Coordinates of N, CA and C in Angstrom, one line a residue:
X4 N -15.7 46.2 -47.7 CA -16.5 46.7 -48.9 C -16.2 45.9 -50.1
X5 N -15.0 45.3 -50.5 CA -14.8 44.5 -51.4 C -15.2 43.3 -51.1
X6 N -15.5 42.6 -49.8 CA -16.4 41.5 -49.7 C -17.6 41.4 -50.0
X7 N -18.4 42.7 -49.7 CA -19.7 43.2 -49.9 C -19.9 43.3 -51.5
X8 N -18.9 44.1 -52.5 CA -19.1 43.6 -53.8 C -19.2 42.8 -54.5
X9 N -18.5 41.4 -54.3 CA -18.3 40.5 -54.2 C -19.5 39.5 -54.1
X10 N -19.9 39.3 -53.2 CA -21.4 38.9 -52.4 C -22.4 39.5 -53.6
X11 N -22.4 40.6 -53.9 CA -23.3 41.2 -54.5 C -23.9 41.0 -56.0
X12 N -22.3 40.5 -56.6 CA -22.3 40.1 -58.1 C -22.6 38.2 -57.8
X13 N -22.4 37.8 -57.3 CA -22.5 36.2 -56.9 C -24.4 36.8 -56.8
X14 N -25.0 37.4 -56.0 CA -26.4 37.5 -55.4 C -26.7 37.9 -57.3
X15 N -26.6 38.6 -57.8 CA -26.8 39.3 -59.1 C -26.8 38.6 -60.1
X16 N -25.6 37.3 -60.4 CA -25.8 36.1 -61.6 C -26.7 35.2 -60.7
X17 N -26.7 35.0 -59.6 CA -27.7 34.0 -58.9 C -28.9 34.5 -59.2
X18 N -29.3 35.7 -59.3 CA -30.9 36.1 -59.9 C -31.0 36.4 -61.3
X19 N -30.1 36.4 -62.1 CA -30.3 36.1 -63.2 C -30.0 35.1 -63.7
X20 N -29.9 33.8 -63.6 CA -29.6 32.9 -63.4 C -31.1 32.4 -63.8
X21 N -31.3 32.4 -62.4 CA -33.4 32.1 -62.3 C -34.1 33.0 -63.0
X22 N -33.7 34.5 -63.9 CA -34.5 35.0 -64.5 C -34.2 34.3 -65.8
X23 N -33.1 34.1 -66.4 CA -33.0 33.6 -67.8 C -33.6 31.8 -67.7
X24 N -33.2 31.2 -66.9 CA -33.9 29.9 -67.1 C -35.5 29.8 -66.7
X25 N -35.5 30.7 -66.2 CA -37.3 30.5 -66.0 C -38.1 30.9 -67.0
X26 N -37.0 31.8 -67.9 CA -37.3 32.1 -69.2 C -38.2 33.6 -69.1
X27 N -38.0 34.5 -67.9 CA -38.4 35.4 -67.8 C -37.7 36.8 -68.8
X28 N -36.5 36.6 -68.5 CA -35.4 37.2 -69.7 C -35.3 36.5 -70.8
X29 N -35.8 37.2 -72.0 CA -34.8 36.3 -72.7 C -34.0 37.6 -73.9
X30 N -33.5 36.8 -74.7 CA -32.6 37.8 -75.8 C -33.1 38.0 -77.2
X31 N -32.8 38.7 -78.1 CA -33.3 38.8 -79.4 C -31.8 38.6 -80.2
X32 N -32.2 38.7 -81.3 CA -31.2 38.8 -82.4 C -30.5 40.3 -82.7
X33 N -29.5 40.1 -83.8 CA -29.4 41.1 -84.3 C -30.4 42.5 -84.7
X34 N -31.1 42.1 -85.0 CA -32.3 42.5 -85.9 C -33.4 43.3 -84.8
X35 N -33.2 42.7 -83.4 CA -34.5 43.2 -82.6 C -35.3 41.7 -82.8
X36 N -35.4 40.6 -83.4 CA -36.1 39.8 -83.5 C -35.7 38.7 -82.4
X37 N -37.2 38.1 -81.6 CA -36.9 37.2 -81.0 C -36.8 35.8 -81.4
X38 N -35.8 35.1 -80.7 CA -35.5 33.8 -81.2 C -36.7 32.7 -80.9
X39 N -36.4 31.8 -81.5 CA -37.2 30.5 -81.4 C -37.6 30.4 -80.1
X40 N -38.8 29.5 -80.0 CA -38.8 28.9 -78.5 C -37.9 28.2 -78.0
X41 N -37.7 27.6 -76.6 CA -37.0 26.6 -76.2 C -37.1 25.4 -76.4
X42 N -36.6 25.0 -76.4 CA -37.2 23.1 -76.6 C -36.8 22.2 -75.7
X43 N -37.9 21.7 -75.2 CA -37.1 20.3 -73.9 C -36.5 19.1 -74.8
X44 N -35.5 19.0 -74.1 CA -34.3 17.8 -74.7 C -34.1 16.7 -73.5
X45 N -33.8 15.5 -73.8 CA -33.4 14.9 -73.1 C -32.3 14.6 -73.0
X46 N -31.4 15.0 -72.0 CA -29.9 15.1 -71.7 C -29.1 13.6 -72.7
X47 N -29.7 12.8 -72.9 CA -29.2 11.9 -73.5 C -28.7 12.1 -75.0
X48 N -29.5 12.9 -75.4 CA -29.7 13.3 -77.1 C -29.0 14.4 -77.5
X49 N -28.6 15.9 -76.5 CA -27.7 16.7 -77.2 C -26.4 16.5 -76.3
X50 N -25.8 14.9 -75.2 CA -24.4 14.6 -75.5 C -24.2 13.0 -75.6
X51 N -22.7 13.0 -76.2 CA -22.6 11.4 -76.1 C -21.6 11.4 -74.7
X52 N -22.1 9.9 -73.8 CA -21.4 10.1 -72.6 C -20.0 9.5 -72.8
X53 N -19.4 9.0 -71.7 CA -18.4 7.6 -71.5 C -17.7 8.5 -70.0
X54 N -18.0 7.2 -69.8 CA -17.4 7.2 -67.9 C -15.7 7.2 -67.8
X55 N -15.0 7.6 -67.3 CA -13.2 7.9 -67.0 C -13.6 6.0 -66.7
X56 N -12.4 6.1 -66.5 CA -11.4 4.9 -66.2 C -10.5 4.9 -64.9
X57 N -10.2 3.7 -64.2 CA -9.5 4.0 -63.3 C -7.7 4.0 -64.1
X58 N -7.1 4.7 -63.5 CA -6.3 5.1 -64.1 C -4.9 5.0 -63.0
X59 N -3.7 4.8 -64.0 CA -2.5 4.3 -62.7 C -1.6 5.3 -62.5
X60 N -1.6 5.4 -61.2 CA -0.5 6.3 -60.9 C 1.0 6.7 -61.1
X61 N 2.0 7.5 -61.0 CA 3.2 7.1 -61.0 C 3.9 8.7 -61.1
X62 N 4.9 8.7 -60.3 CA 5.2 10.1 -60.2 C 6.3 10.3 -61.6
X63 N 6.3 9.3 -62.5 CA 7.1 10.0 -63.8 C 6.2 10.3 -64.6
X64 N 4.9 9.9 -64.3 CA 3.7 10.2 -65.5 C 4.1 11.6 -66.1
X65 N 3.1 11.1 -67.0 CA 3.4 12.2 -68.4 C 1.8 12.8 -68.8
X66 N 0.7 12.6 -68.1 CA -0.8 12.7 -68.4 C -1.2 13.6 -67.5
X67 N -2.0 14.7 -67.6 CA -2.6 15.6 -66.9 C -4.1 14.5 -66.5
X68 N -4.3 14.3 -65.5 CA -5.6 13.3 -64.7 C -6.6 14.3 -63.5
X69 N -7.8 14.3 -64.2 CA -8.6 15.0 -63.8 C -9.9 14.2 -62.9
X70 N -9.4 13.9 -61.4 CA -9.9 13.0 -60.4 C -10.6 14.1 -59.5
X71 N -12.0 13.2 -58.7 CA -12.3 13.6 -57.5 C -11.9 14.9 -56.9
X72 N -10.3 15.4 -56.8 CA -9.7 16.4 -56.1 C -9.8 17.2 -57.0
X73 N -10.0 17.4 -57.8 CA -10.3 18.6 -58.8 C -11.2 18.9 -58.3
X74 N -12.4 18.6 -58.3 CA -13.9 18.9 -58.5 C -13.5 20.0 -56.5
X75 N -12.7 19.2 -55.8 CA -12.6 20.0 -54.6 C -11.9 21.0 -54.2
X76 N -10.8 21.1 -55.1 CA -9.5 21.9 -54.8 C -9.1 22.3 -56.0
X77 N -9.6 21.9 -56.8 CA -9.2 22.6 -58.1 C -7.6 21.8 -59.1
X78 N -7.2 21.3 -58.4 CA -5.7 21.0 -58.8 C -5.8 19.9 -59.8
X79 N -5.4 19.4 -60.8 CA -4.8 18.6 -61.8 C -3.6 18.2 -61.4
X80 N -3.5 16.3 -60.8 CA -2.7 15.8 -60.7 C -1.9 15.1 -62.1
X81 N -0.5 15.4 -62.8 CA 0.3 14.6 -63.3 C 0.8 13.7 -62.7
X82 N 0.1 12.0 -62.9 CA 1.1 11.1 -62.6 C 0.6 9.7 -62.8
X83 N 0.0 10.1 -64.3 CA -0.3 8.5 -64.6 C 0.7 8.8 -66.0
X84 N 1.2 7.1 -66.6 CA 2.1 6.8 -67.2 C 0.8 6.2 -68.4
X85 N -0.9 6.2 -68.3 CA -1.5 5.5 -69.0 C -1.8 6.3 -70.5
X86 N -1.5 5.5 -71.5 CA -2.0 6.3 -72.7 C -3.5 5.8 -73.3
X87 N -4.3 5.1 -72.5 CA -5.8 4.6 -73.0 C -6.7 5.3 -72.4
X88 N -6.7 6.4 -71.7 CA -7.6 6.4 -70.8 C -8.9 7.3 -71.5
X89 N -9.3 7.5 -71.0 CA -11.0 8.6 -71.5 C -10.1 10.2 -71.6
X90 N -9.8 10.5 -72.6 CA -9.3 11.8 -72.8 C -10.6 13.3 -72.9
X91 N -10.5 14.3 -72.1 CA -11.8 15.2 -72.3 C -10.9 16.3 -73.1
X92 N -12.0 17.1 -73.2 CA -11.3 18.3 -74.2 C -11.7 19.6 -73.7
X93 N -11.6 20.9 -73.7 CA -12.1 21.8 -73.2 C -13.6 21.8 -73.5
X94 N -14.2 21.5 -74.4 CA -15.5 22.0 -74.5 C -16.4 20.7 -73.7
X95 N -15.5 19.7 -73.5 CA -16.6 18.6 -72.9 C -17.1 19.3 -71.4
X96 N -18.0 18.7 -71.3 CA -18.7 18.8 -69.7 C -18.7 17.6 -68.8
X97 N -17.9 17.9 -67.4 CA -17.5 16.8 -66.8 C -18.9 16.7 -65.9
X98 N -19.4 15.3 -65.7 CA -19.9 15.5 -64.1 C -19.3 14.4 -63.4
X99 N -19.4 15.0 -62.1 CA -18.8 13.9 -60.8 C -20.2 13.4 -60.6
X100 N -19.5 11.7 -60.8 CA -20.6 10.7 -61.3 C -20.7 9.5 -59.6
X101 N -19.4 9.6 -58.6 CA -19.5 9.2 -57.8 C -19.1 10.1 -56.2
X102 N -19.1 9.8 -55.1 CA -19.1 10.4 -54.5 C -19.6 11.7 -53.7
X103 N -18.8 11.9 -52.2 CA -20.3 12.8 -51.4 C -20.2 14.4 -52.3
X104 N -19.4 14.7 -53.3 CA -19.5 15.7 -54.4 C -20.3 15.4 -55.6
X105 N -20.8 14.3 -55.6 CA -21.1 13.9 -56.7 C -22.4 14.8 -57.3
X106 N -22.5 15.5 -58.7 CA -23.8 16.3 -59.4 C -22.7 17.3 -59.1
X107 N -21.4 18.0 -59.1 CA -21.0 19.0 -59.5 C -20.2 19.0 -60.7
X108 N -20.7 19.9 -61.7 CA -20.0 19.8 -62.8 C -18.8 21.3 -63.2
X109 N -18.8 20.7 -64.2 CA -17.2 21.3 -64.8 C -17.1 21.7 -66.5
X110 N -16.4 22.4 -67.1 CA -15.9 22.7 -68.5 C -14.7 23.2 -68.3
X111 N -14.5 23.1 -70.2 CA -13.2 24.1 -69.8 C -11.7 23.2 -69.2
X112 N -11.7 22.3 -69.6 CA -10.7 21.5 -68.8 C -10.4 20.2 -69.6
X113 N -8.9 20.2 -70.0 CA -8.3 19.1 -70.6 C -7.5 18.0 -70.5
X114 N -7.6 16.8 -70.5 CA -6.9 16.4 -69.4 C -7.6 14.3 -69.8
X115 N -7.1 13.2 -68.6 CA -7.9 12.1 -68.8 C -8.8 12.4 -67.4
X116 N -10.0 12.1 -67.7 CA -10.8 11.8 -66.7 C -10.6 10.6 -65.3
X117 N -10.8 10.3 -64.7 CA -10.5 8.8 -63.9 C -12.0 8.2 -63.5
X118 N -12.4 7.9 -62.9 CA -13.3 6.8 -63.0 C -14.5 7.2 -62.4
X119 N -14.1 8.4 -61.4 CA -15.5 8.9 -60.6 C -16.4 9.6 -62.1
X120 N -15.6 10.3 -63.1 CA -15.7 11.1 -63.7 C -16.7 10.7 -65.0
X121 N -18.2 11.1 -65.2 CA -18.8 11.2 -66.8 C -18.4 12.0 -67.4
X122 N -18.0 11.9 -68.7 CA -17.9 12.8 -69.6 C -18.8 12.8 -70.8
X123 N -19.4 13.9 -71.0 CA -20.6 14.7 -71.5 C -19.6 15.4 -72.8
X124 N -19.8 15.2 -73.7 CA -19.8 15.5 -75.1 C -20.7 16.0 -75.8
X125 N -20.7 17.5 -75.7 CA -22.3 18.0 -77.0 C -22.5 17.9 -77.8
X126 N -23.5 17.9 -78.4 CA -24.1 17.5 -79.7 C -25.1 18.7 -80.2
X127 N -24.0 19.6 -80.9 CA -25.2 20.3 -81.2 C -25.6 21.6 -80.0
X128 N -24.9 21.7 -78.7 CA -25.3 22.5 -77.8 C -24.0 23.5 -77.6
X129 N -24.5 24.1 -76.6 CA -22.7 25.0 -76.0 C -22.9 24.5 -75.0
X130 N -21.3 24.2 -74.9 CA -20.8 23.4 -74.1 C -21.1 24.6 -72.6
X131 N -21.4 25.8 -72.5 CA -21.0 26.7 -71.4 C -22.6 26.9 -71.1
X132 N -23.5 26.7 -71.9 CA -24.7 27.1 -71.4 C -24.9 26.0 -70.9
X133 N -24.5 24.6 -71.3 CA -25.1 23.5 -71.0 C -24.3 22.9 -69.5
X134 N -23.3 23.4 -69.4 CA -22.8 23.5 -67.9 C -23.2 24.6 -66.9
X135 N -23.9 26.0 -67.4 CA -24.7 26.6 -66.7 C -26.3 26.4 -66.4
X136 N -27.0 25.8 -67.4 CA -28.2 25.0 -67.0 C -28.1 23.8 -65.7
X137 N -27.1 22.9 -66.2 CA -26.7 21.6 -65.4 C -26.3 22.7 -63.8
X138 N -25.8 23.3 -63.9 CA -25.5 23.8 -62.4 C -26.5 24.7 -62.0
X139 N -27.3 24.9 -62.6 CA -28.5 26.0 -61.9 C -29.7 25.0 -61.8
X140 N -29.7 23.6 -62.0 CA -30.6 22.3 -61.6 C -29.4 21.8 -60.4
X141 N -28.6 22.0 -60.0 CA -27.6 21.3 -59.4 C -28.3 20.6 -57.9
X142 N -29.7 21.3 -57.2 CA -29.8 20.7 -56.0 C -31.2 19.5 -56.6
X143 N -31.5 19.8 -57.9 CA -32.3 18.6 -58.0 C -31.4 17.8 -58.2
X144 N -30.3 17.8 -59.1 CA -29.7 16.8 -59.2 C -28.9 16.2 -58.7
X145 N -28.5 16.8 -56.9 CA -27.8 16.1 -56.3 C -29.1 15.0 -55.3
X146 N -30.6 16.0 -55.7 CA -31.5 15.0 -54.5 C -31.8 13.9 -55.1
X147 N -31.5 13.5 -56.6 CA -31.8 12.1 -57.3 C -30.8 11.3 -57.0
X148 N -29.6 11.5 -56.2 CA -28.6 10.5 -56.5 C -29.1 8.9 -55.7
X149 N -28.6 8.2 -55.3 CA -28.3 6.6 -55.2 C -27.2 6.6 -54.2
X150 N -27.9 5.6 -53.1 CA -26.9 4.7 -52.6 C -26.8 5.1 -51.4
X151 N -26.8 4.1 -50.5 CA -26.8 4.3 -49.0 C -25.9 4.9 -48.2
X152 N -24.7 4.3 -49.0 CA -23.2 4.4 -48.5 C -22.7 5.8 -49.4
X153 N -21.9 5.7 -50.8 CA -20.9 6.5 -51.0 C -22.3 7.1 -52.3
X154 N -23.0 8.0 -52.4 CA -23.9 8.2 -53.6 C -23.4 8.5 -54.9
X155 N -24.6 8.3 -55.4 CA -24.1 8.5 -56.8 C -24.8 9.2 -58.0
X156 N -24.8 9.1 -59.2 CA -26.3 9.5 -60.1 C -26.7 8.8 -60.6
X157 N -27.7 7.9 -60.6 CA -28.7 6.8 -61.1 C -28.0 6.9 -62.7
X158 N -27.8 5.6 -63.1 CA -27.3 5.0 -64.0 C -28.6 5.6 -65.6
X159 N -29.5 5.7 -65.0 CA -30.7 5.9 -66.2 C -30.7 7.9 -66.7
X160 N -29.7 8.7 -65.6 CA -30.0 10.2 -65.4 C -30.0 10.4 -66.8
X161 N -29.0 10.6 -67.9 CA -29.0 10.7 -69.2 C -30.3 10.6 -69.7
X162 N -31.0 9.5 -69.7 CA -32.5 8.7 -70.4 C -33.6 9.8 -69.8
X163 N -33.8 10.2 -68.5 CA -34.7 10.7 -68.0 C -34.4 12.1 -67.7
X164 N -33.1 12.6 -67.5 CA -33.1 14.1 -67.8 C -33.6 15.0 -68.5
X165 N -34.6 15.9 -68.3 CA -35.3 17.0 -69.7 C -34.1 18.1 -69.3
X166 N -33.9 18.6 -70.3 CA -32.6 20.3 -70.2 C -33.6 21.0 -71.3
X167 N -33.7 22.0 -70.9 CA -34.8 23.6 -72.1 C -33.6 24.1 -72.3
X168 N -33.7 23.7 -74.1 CA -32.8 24.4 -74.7 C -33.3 25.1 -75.8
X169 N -32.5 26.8 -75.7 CA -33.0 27.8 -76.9 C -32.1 27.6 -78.3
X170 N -31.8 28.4 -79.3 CA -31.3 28.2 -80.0 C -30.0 28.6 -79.8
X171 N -29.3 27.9 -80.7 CA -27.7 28.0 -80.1 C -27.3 29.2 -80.5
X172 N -27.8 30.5 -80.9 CA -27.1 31.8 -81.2 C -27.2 32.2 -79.9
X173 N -28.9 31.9 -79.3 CA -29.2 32.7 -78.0 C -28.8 31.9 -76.9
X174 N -28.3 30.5 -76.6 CA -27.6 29.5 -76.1 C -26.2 30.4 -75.5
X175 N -25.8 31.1 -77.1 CA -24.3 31.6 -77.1 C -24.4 32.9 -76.2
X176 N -25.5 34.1 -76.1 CA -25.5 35.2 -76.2 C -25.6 35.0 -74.4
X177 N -26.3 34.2 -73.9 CA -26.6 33.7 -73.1 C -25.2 32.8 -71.7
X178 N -24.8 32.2 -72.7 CA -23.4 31.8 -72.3 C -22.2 33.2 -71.7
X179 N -22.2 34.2 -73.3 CA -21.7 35.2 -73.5 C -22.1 36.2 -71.6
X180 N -23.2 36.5 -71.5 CA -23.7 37.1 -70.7 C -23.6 36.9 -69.4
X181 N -23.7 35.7 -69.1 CA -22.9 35.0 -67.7 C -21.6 35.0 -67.4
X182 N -20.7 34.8 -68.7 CA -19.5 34.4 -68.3 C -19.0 35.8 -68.1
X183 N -19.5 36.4 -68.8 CA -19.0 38.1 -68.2 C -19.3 37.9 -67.1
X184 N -20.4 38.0 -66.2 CA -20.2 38.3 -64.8 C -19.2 37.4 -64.0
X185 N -18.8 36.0 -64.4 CA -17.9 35.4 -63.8 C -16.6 35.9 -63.7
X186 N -16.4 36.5 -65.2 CA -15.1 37.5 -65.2 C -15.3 38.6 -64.0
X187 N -16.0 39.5 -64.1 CA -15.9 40.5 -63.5 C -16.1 39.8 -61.9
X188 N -16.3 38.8 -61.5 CA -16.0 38.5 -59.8 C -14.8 38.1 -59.8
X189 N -14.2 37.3 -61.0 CA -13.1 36.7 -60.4 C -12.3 38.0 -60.4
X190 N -12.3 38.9 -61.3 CA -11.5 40.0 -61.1 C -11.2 40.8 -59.5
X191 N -12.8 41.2 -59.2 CA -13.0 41.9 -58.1 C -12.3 40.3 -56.8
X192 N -12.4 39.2 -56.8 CA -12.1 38.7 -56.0 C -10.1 38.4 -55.8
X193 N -9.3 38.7 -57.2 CA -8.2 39.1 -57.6 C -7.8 40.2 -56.8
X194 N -9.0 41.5 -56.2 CA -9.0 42.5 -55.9 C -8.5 42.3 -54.1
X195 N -9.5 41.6 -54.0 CA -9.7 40.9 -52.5 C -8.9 40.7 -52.2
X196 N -8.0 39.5 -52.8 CA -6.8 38.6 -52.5 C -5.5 39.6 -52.2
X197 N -5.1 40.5 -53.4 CA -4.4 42.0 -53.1 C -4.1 42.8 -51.7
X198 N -5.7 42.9 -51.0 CA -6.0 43.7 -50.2 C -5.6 43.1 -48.9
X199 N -5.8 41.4 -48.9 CA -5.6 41.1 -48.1 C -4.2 40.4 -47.4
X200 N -3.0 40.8 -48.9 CA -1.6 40.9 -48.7 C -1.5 42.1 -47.9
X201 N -2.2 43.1 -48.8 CA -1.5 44.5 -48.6 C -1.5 44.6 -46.7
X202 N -2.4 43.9 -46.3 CA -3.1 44.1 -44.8 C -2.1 43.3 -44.1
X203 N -1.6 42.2 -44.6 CA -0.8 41.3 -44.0 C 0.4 41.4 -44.0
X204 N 1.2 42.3 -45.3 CA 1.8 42.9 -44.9 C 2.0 43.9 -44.1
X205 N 1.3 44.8 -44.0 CA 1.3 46.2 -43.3 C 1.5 45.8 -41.4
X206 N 0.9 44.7 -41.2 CA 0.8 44.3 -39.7 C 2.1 43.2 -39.7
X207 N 2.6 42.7 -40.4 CA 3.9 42.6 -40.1 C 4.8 43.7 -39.9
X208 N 4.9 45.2 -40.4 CA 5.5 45.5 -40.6 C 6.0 46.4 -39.3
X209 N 4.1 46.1 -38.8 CA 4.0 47.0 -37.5 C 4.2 46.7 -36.8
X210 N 4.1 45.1 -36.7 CA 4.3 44.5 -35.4 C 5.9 43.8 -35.3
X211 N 7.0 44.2 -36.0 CA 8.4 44.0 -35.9 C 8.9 44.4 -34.4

């Protein structure tokens, strides 16, 4: 049953998701008034980029390094000793720029980037809507990638990317509105994790 709820709130921001970008939802103001229209932007104009750096290892490092294995496992390796590298900040937006992960993005995370890594700087946007837009285009933009061998995202994506963007109050309310449901799965999925000690213990306990 708590798999099934679980499933259900993922199925529920998944269709709202497509209802707010299709622009079938949208939100008002304080007031009851609706906001502006949307406007097509080209991904180039509301961030500034710059690509990570390869970066050197070392198990006395002192730099939190946000590589490839993030994007997979989630982990932040400490163990570069480098103090030049491409530093990101929580609100930047990462994309994995090489590799067979490459077009999955990220926020929310601080740290040096390494070399597979774009870093996306806004201008003017939220940084959370504009990583929920970028991941709700995620299978166009893994079908543009490049390269026979290891792919990648065409060097021009910035220049030719359009993103519809509303105004940044309803950008925010919008952000706001999603991230709640992210909360409430990770919670319910917190729930899971519980349940399935409680179980693992219990059958140890039985089977002594």
């Amino acid at each position: 049953l708590q798999q099934e709820r679980i499933a259900h709130l993922k199925e529920y921001k998944k269709g709202m998701m497509q209802r707010i970008f299709s622009q079938e939802i949208r939100f008002k103001d304080e007031n009851g008034q609706d906001y502006p229209d949307w406007e097509e932007k080209k991904l180039g104009e509301v961030v500034k980029r710059k690509k990570g750096k390869v970066v050197e290892f070392t198990n006395n490092g002192e730099y939190p390094v946000i590589e490839i294995e993030y994007f997979n496992t989630g982990r932040i390796m400490n163990y570069t000793n480098t103090d030049n590298g491409v530093w990101c900040e929580e609100k930047d937006v990462l994309l994995l720029w090489d590799g067979s992960q490459s077009g999955n993005i990220f926020t929310n995370i601080s740290g040096i980037v390494g070399s597979t890594i774009m870093r996306l700087r806004p201008i003017n946007v939220n940084n959370v809507f504009l990583t929920l837009a970028l991941k709700h285009d995620k299978l166009y933009i893994k079908s543009i990638r490049e390269g026979s061998g290891i792919p990648h995202i065409p060097k021009d994506f910035l220049t030719h990317y359009v993103v519809n963007l509303p105004s940044l109050p309803e950008q925010q309310k919008i952000a706001n509105f999603l991230s709640s449901i992210d909360k409430k799965i990770e919670l319910e999925e917190e729930k899971l994790t519980k349940l399935k000690e409680l179980k693992k213990g219990l059958m140890q306990r039985m089977f002594v």
